[in-house]
PDB file of N, CA, C and O in Angstrom:
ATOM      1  N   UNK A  29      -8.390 -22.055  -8.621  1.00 55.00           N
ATOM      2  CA  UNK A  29      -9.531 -21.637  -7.836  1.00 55.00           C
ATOM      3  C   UNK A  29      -9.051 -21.239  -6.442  1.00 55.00           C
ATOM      4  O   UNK A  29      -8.278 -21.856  -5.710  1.00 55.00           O
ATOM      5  N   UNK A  30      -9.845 -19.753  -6.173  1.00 59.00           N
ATOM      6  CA  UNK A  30      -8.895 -19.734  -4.478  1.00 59.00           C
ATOM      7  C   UNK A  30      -9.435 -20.178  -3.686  1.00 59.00           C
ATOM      8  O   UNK A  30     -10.467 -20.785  -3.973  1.00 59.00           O
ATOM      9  N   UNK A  31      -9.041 -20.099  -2.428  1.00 68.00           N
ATOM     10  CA  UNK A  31      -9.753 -20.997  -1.349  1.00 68.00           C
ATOM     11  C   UNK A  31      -9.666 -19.810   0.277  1.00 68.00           C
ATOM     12  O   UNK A  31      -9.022 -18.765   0.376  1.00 68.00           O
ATOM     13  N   UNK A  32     -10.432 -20.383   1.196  1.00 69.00           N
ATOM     14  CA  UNK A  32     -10.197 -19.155   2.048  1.00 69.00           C
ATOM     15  C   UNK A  32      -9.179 -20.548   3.236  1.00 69.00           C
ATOM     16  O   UNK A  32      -8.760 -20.467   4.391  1.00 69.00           O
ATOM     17  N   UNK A  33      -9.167 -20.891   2.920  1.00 75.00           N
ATOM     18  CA  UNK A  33      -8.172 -22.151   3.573  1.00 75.00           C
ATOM     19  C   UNK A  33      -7.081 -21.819   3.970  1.00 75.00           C
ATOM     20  O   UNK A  33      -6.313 -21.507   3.059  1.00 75.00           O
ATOM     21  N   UNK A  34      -6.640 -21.747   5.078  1.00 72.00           N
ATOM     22  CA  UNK A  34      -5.268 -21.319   6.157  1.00 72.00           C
ATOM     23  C   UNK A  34      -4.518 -22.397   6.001  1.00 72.00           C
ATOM     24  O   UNK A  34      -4.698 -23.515   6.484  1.00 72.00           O
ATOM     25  N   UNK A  35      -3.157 -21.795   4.890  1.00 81.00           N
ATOM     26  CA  UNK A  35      -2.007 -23.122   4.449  1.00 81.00           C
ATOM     27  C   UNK A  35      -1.067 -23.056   5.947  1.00 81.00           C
ATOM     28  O   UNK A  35      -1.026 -24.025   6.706  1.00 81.00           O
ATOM     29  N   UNK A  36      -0.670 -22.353   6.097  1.00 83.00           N
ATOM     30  CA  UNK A  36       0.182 -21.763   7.685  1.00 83.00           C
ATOM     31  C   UNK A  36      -0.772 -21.244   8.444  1.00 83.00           C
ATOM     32  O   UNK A  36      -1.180 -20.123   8.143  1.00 83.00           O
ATOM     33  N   UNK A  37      -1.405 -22.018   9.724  1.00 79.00           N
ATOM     34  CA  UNK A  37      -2.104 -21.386  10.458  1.00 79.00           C
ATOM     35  C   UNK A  37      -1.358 -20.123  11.693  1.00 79.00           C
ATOM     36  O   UNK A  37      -2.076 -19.522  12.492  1.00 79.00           O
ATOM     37  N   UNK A  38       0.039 -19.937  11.621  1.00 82.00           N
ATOM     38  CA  UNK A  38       0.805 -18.846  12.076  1.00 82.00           C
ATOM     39  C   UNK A  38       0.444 -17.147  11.281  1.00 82.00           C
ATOM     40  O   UNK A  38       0.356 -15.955  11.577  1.00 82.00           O
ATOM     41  N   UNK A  39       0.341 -18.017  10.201  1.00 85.00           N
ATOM     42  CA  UNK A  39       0.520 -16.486   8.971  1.00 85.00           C
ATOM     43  C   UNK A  39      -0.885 -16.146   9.313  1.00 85.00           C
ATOM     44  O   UNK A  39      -0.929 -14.928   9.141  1.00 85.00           O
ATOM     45  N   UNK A  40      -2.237 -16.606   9.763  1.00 85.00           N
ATOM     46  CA  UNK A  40      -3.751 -16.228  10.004  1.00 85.00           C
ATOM     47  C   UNK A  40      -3.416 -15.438  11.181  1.00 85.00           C
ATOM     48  O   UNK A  40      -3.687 -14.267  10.917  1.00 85.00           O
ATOM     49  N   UNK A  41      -2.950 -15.547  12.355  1.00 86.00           N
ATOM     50  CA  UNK A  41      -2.306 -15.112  13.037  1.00 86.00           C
ATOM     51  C   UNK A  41      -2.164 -13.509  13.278  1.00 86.00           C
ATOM     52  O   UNK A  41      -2.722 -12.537  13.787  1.00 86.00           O
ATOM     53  N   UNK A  42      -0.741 -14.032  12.373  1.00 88.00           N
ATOM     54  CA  UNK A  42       0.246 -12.565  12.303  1.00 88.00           C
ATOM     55  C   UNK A  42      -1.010 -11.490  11.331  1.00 88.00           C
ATOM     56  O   UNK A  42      -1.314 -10.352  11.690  1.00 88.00           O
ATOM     57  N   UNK A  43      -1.574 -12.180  10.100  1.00 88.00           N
ATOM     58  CA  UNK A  43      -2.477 -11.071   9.212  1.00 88.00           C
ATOM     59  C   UNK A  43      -3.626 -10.883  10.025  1.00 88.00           C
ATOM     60  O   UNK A  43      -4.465 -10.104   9.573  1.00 88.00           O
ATOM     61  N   UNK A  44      -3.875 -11.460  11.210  1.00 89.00           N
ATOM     62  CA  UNK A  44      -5.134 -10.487  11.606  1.00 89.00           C
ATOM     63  C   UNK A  44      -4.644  -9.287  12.513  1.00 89.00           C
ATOM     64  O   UNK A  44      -5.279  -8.255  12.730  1.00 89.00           O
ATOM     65  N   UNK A  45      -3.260  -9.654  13.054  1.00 91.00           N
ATOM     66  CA  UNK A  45      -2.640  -8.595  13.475  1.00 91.00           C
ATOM     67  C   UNK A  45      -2.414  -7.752  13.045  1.00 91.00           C
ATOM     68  O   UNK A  45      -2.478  -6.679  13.646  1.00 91.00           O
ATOM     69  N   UNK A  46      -2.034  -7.877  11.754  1.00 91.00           N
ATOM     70  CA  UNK A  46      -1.424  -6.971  10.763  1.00 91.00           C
ATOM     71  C   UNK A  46      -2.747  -5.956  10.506  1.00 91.00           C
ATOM     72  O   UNK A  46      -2.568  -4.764  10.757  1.00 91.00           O
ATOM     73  N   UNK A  47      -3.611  -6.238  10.184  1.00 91.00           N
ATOM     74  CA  UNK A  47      -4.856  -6.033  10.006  1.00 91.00           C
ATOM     75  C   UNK A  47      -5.315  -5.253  11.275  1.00 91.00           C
ATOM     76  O   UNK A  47      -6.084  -4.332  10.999  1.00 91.00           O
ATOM     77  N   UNK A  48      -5.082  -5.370  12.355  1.00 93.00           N
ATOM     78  CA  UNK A  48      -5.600  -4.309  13.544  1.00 93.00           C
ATOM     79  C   UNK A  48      -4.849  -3.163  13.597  1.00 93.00           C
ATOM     80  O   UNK A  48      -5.341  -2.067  13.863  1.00 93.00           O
ATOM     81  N   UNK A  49      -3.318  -3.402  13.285  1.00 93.00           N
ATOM     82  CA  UNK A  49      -2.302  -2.198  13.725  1.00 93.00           C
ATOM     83  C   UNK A  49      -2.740  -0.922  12.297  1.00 93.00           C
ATOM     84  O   UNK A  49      -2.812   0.302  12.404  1.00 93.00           O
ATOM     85  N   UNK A  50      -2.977  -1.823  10.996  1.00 93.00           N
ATOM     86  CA  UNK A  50      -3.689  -0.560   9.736  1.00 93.00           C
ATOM     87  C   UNK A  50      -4.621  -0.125   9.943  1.00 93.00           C
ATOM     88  O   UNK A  50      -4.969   0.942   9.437  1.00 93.00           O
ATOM     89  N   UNK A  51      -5.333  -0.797  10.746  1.00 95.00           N
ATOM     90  CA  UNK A  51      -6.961  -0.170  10.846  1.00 95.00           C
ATOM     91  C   UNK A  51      -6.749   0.974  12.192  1.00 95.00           C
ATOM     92  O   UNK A  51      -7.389   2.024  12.137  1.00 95.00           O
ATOM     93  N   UNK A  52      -5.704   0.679  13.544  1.00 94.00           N
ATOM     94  CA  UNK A  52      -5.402   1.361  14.172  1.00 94.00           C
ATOM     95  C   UNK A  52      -4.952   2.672  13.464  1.00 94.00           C
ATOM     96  O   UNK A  52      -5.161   3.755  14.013  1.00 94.00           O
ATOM     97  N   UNK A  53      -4.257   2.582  12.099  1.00 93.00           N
ATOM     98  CA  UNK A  53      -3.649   4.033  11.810  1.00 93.00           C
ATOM     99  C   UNK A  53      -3.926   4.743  11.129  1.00 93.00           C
ATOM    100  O   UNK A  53      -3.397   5.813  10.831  1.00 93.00           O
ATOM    101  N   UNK A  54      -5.271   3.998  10.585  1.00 94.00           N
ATOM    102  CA  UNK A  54      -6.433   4.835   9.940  1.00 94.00           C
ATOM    103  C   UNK A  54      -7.632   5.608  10.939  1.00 94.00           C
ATOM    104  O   UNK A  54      -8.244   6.600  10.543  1.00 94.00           O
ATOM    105  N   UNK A  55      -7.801   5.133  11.968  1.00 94.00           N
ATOM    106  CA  UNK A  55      -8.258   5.334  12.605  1.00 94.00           C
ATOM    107  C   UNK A  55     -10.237   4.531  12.785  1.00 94.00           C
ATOM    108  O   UNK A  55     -11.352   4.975  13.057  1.00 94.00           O
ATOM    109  N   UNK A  56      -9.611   3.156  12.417  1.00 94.00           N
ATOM    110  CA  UNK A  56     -11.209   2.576  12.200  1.00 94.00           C
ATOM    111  C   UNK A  56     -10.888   1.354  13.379  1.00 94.00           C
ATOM    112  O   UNK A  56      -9.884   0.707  13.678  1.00 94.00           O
ATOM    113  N   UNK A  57     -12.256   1.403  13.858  1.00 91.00           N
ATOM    114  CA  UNK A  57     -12.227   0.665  15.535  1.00 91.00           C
ATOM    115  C   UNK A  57     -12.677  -1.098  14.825  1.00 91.00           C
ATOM    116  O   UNK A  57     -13.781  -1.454  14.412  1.00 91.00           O
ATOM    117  N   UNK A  58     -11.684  -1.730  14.877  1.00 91.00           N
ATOM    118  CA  UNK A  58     -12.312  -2.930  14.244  1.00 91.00           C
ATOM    119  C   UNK A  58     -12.270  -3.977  15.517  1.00 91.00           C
ATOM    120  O   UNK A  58     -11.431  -3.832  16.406  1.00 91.00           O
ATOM    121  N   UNK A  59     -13.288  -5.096  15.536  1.00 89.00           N
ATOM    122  CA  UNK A  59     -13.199  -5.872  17.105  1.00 89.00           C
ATOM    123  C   UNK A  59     -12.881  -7.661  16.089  1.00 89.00           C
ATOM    124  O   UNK A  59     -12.850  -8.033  14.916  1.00 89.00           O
ATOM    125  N   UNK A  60     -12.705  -8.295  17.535  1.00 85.00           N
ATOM    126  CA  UNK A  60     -12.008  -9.399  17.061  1.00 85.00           C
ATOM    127  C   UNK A  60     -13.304 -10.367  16.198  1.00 85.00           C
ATOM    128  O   UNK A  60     -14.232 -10.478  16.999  1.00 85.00           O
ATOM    129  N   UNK A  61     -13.467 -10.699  15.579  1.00 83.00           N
ATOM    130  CA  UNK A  61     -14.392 -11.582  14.630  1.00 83.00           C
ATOM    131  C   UNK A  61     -14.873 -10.778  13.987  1.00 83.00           C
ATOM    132  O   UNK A  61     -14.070  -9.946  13.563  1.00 83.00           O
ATOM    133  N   UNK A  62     -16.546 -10.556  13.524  1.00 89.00           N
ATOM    134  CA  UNK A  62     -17.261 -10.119  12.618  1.00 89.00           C
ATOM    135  C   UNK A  62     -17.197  -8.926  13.029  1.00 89.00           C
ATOM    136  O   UNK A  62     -17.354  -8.752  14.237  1.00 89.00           O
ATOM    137  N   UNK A  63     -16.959  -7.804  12.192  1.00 89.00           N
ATOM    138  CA  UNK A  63     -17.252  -6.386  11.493  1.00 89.00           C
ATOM    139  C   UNK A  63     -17.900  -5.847  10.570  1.00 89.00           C
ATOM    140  O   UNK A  63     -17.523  -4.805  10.034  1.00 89.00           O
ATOM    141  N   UNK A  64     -19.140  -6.573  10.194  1.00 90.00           N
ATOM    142  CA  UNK A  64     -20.100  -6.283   9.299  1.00 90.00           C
ATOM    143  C   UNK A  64     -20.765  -5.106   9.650  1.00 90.00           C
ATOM    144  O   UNK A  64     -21.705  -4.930   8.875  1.00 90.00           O
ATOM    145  N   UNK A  65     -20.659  -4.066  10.644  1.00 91.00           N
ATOM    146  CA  UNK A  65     -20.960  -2.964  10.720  1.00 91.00           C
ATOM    147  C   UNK A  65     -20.006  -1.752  10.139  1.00 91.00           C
ATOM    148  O   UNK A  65     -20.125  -0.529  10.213  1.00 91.00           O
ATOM    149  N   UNK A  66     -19.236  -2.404   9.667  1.00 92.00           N
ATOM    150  CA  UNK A  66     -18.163  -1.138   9.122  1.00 92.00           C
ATOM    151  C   UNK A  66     -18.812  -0.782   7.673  1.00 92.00           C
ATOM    152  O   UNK A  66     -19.157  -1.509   6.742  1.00 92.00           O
ATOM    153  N   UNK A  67     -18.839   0.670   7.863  1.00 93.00           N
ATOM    154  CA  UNK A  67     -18.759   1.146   6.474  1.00 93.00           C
ATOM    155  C   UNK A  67     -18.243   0.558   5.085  1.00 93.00           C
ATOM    156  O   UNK A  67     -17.696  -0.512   5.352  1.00 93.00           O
ATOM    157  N   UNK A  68     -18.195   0.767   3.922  1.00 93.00           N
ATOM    158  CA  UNK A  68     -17.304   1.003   2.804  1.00 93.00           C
ATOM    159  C   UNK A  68     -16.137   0.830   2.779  1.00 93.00           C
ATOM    160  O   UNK A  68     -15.194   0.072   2.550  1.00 93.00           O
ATOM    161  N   UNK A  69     -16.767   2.546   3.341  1.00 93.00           N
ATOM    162  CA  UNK A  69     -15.052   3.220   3.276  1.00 93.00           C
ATOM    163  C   UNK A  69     -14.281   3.147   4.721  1.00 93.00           C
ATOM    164  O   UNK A  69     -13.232   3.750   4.947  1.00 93.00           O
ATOM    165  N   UNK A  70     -14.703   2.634   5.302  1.00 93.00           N
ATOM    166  CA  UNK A  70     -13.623   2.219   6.763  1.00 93.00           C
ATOM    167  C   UNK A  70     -13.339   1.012   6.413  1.00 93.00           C
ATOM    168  O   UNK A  70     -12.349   0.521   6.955  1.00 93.00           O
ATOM    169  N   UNK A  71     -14.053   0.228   5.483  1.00 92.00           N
ATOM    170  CA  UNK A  71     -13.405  -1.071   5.164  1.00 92.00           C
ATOM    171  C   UNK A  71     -12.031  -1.183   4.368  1.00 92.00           C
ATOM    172  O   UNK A  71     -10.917  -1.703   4.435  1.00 92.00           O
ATOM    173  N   UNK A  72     -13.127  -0.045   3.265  1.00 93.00           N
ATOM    174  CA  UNK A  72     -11.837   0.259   2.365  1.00 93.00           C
ATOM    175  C   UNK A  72     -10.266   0.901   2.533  1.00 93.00           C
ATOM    176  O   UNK A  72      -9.294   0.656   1.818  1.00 93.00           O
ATOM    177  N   UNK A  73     -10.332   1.697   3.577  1.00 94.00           N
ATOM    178  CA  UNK A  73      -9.161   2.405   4.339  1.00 94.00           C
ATOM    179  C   UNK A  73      -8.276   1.775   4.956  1.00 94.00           C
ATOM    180  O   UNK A  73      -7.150   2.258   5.079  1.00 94.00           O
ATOM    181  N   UNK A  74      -8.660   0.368   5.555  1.00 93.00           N
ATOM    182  CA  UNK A  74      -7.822  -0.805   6.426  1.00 93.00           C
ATOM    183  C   UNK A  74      -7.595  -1.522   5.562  1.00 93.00           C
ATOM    184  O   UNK A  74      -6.581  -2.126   5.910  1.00 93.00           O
ATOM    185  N   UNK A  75      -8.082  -2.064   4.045  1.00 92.00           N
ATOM    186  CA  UNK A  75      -7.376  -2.581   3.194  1.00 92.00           C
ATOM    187  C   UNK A  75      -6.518  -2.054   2.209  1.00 92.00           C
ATOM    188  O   UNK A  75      -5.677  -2.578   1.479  1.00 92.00           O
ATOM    189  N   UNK A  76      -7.034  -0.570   2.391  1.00 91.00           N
ATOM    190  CA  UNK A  76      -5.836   0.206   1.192  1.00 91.00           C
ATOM    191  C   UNK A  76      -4.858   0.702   2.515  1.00 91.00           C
ATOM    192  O   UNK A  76      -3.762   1.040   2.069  1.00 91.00           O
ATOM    193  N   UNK A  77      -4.912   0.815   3.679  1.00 91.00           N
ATOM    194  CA  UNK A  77      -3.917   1.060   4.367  1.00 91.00           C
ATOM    195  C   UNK A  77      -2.349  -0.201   4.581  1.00 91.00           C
ATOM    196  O   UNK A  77      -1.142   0.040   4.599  1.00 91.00           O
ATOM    197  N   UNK A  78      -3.239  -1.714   4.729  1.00 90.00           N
ATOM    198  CA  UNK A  78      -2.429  -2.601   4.253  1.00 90.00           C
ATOM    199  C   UNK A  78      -1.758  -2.941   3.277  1.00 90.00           C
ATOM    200  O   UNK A  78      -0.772  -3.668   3.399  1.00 90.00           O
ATOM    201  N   UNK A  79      -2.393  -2.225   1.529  1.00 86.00           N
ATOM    202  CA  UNK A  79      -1.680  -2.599   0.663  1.00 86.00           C
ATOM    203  C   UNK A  79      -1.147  -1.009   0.982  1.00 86.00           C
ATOM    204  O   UNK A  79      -2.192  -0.362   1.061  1.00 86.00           O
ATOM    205  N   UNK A  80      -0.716  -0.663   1.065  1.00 84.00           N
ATOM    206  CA  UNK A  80       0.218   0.596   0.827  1.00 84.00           C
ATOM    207  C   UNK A  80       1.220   0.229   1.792  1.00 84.00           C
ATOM    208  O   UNK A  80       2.320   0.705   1.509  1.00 84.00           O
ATOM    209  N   UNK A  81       1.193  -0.502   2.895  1.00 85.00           N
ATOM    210  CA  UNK A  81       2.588  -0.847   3.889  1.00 85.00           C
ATOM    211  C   UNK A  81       3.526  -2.145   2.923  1.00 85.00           C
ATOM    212  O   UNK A  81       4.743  -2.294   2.807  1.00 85.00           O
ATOM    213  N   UNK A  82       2.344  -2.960   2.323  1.00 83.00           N
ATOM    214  CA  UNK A  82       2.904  -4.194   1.960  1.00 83.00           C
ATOM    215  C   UNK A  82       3.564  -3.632   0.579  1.00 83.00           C
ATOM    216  O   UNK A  82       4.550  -4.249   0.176  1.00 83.00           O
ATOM    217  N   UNK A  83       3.202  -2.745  -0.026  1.00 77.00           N
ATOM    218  CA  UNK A  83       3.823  -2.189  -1.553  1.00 77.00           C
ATOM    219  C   UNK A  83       3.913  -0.992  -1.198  1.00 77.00           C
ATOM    220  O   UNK A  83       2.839  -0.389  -1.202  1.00 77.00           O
ATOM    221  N   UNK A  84       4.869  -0.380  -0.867  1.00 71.00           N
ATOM    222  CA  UNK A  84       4.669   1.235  -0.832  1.00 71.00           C
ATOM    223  C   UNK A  84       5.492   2.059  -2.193  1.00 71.00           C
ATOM    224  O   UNK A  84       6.587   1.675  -2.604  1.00 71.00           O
ATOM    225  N   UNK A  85       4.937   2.931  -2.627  1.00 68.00           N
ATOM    226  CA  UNK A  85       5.074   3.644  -3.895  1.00 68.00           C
ATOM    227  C   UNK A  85       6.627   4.042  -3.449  1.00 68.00           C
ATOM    228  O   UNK A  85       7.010   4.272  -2.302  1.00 68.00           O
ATOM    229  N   UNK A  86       7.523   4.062  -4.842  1.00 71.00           N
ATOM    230  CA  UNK A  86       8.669   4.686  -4.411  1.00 71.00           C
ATOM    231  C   UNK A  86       8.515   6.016  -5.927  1.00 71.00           C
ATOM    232  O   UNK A  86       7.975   5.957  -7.031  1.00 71.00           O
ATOM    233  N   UNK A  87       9.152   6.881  -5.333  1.00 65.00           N
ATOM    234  CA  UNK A  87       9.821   8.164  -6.024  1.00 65.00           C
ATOM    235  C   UNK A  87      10.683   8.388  -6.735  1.00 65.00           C
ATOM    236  O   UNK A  87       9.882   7.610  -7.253  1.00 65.00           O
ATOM    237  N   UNK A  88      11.704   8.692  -7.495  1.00 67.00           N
ATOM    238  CA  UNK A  88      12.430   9.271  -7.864  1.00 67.00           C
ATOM    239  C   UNK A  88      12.509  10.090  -8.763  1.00 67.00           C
ATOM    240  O   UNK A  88      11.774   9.871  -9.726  1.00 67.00           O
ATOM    241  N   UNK A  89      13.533  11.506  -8.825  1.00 68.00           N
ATOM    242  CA  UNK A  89      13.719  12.467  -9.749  1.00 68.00           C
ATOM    243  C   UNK A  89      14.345  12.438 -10.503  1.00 68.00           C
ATOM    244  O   UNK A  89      15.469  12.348 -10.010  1.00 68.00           O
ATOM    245  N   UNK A  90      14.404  12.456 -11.581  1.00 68.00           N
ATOM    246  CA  UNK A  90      15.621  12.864 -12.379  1.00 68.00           C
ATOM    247  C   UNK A  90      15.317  14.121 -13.050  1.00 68.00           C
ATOM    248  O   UNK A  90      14.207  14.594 -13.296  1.00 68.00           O
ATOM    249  N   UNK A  91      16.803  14.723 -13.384  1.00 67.00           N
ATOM    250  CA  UNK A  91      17.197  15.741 -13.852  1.00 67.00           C
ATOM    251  C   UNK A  91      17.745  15.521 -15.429  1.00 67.00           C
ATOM    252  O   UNK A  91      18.736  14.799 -15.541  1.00 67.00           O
ATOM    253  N   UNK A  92      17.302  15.959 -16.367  1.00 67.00           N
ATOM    254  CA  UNK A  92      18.159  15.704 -17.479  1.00 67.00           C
ATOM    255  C   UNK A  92      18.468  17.172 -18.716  1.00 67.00           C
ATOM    256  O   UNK A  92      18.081  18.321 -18.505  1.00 67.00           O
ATOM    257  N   UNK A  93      19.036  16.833 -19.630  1.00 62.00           N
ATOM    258  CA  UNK A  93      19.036  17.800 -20.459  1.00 62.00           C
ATOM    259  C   UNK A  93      17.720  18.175 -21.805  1.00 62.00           C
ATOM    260  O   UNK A  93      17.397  17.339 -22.649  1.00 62.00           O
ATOM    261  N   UNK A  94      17.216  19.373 -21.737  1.00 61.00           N
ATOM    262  CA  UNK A  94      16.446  18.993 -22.772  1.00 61.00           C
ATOM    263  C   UNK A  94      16.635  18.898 -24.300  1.00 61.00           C
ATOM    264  O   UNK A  94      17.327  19.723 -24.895  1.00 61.00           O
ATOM    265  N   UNK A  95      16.124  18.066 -24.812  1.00 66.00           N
ATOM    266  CA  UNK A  95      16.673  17.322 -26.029  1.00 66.00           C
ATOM    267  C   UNK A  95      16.281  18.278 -27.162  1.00 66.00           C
ATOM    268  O   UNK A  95      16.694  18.151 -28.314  1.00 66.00           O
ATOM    269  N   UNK A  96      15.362  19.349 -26.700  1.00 70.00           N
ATOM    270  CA  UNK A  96      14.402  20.301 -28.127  1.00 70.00           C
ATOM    271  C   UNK A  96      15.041  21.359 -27.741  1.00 70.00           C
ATOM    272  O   UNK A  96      15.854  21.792 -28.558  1.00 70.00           O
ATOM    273  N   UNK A  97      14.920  22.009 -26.593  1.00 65.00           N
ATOM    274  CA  UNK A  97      15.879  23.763 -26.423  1.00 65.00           C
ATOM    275  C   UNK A  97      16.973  23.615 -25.776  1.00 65.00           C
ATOM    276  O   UNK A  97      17.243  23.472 -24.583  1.00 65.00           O
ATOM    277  N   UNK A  98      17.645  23.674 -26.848  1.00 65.00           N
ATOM    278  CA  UNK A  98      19.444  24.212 -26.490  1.00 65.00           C
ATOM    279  C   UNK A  98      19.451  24.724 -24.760  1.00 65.00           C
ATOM    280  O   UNK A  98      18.462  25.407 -24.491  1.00 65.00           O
ATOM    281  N   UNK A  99      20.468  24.475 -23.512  1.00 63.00           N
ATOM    282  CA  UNK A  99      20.442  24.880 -22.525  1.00 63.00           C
ATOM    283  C   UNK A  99      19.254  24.895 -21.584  1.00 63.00           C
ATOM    284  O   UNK A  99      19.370  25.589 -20.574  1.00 63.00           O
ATOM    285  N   UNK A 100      18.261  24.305 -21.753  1.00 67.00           N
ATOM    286  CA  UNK A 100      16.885  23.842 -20.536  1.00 67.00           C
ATOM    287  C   UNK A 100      17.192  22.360 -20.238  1.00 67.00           C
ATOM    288  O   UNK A 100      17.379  21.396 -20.980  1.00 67.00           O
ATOM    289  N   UNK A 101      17.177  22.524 -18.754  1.00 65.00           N
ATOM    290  CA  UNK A 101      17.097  20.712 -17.980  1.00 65.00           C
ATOM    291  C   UNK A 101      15.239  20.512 -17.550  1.00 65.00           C
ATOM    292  O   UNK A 101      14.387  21.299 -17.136  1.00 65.00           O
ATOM    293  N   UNK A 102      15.238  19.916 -17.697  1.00 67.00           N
ATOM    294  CA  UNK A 102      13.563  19.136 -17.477  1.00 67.00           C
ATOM    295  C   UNK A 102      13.408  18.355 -16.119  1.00 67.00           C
ATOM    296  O   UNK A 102      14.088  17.329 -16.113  1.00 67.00           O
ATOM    297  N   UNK A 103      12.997  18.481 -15.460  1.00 71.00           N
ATOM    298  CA  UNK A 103      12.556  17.707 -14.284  1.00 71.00           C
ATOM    299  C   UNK A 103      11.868  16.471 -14.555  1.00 71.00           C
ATOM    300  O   UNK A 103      10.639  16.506 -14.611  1.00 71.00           O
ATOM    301  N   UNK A 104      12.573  15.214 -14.759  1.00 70.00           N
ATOM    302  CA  UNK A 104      11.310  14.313 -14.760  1.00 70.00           C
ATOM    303  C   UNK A 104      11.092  12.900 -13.831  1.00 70.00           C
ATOM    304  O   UNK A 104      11.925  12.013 -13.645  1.00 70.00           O
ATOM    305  N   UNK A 105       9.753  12.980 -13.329  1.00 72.00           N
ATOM    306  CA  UNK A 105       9.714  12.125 -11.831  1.00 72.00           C
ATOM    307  C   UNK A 105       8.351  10.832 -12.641  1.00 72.00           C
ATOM    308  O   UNK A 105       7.366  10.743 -13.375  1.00 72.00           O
ATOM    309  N   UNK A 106       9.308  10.090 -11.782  1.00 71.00           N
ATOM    310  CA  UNK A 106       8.919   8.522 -11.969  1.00 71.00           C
ATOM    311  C   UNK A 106       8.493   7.901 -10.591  1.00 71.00           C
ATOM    312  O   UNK A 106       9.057   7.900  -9.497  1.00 71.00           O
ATOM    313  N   UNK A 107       7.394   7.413 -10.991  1.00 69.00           N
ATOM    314  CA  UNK A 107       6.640   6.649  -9.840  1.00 69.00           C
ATOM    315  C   UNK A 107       6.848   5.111 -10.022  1.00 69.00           C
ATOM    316  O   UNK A 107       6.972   4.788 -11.203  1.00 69.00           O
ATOM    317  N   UNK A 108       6.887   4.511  -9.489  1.00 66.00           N
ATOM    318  CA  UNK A 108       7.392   2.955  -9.403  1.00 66.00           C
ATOM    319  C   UNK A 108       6.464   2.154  -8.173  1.00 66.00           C
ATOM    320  O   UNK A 108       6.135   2.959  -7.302  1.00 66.00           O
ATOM    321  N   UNK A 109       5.997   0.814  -7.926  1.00 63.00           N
ATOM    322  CA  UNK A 109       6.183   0.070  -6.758  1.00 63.00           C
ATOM    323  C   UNK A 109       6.696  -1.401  -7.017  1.00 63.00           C
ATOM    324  O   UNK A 109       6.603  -2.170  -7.973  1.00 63.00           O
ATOM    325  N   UNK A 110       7.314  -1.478  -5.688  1.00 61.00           N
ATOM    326  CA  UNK A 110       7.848  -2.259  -6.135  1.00 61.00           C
ATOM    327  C   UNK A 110       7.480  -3.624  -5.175  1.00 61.00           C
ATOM    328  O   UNK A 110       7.644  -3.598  -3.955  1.00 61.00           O
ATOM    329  N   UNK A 111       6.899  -4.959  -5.987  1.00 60.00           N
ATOM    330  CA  UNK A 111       6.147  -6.014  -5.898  1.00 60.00           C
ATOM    331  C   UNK A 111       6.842  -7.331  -5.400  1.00 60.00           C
ATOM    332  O   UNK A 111       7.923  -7.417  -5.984  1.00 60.00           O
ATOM    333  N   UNK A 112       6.673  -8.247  -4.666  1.00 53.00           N
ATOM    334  CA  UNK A 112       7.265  -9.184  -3.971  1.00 53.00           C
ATOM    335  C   UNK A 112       6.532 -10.489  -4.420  1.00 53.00           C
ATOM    336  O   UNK A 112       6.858 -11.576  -3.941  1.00 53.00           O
TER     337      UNK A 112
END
């Protein structure tokens, strides 16, 4: 069962910080305590802005040979994140 209970009261801290500098780079004006005037989607933007710093998508390409026509390479790109 979760709890909203602060195990490290440092880490409450640092995540409300964390929490102003995403909302700073989204561009949503959040003030210190209650923000029950925020939108949705300004809510939603400072929490998908945080999970995208805390997991950010990685890329890569590969190049290979194709396996059906003789002499064609295939481009193929893989999306990944990677989880802590």
């Amino acid at each position: 069962m979760a709890s909203n209970k602060t195990l490290v009261p440092d880490a409450k801290e640092a995540l409300n910080k964390f929490k102003m500098e995403a909302a700073s780079e989204v561009g949503v004006n959040l003030k210190q305590g209650y923000n029950g005037d925020l939108t949705s989607k300004q809510a939603g933007s400072v929490g998908g802005q945080m999970v995208n710093i805390m997991t950010p998508v990685r890329c890569t390409k590969i190049e290979r040979i194709n396996r059906i026509a003789q002499g064609h390479i295939v481009e193929v790109k893989y999306n990944y994140s990677v989880t802590v």
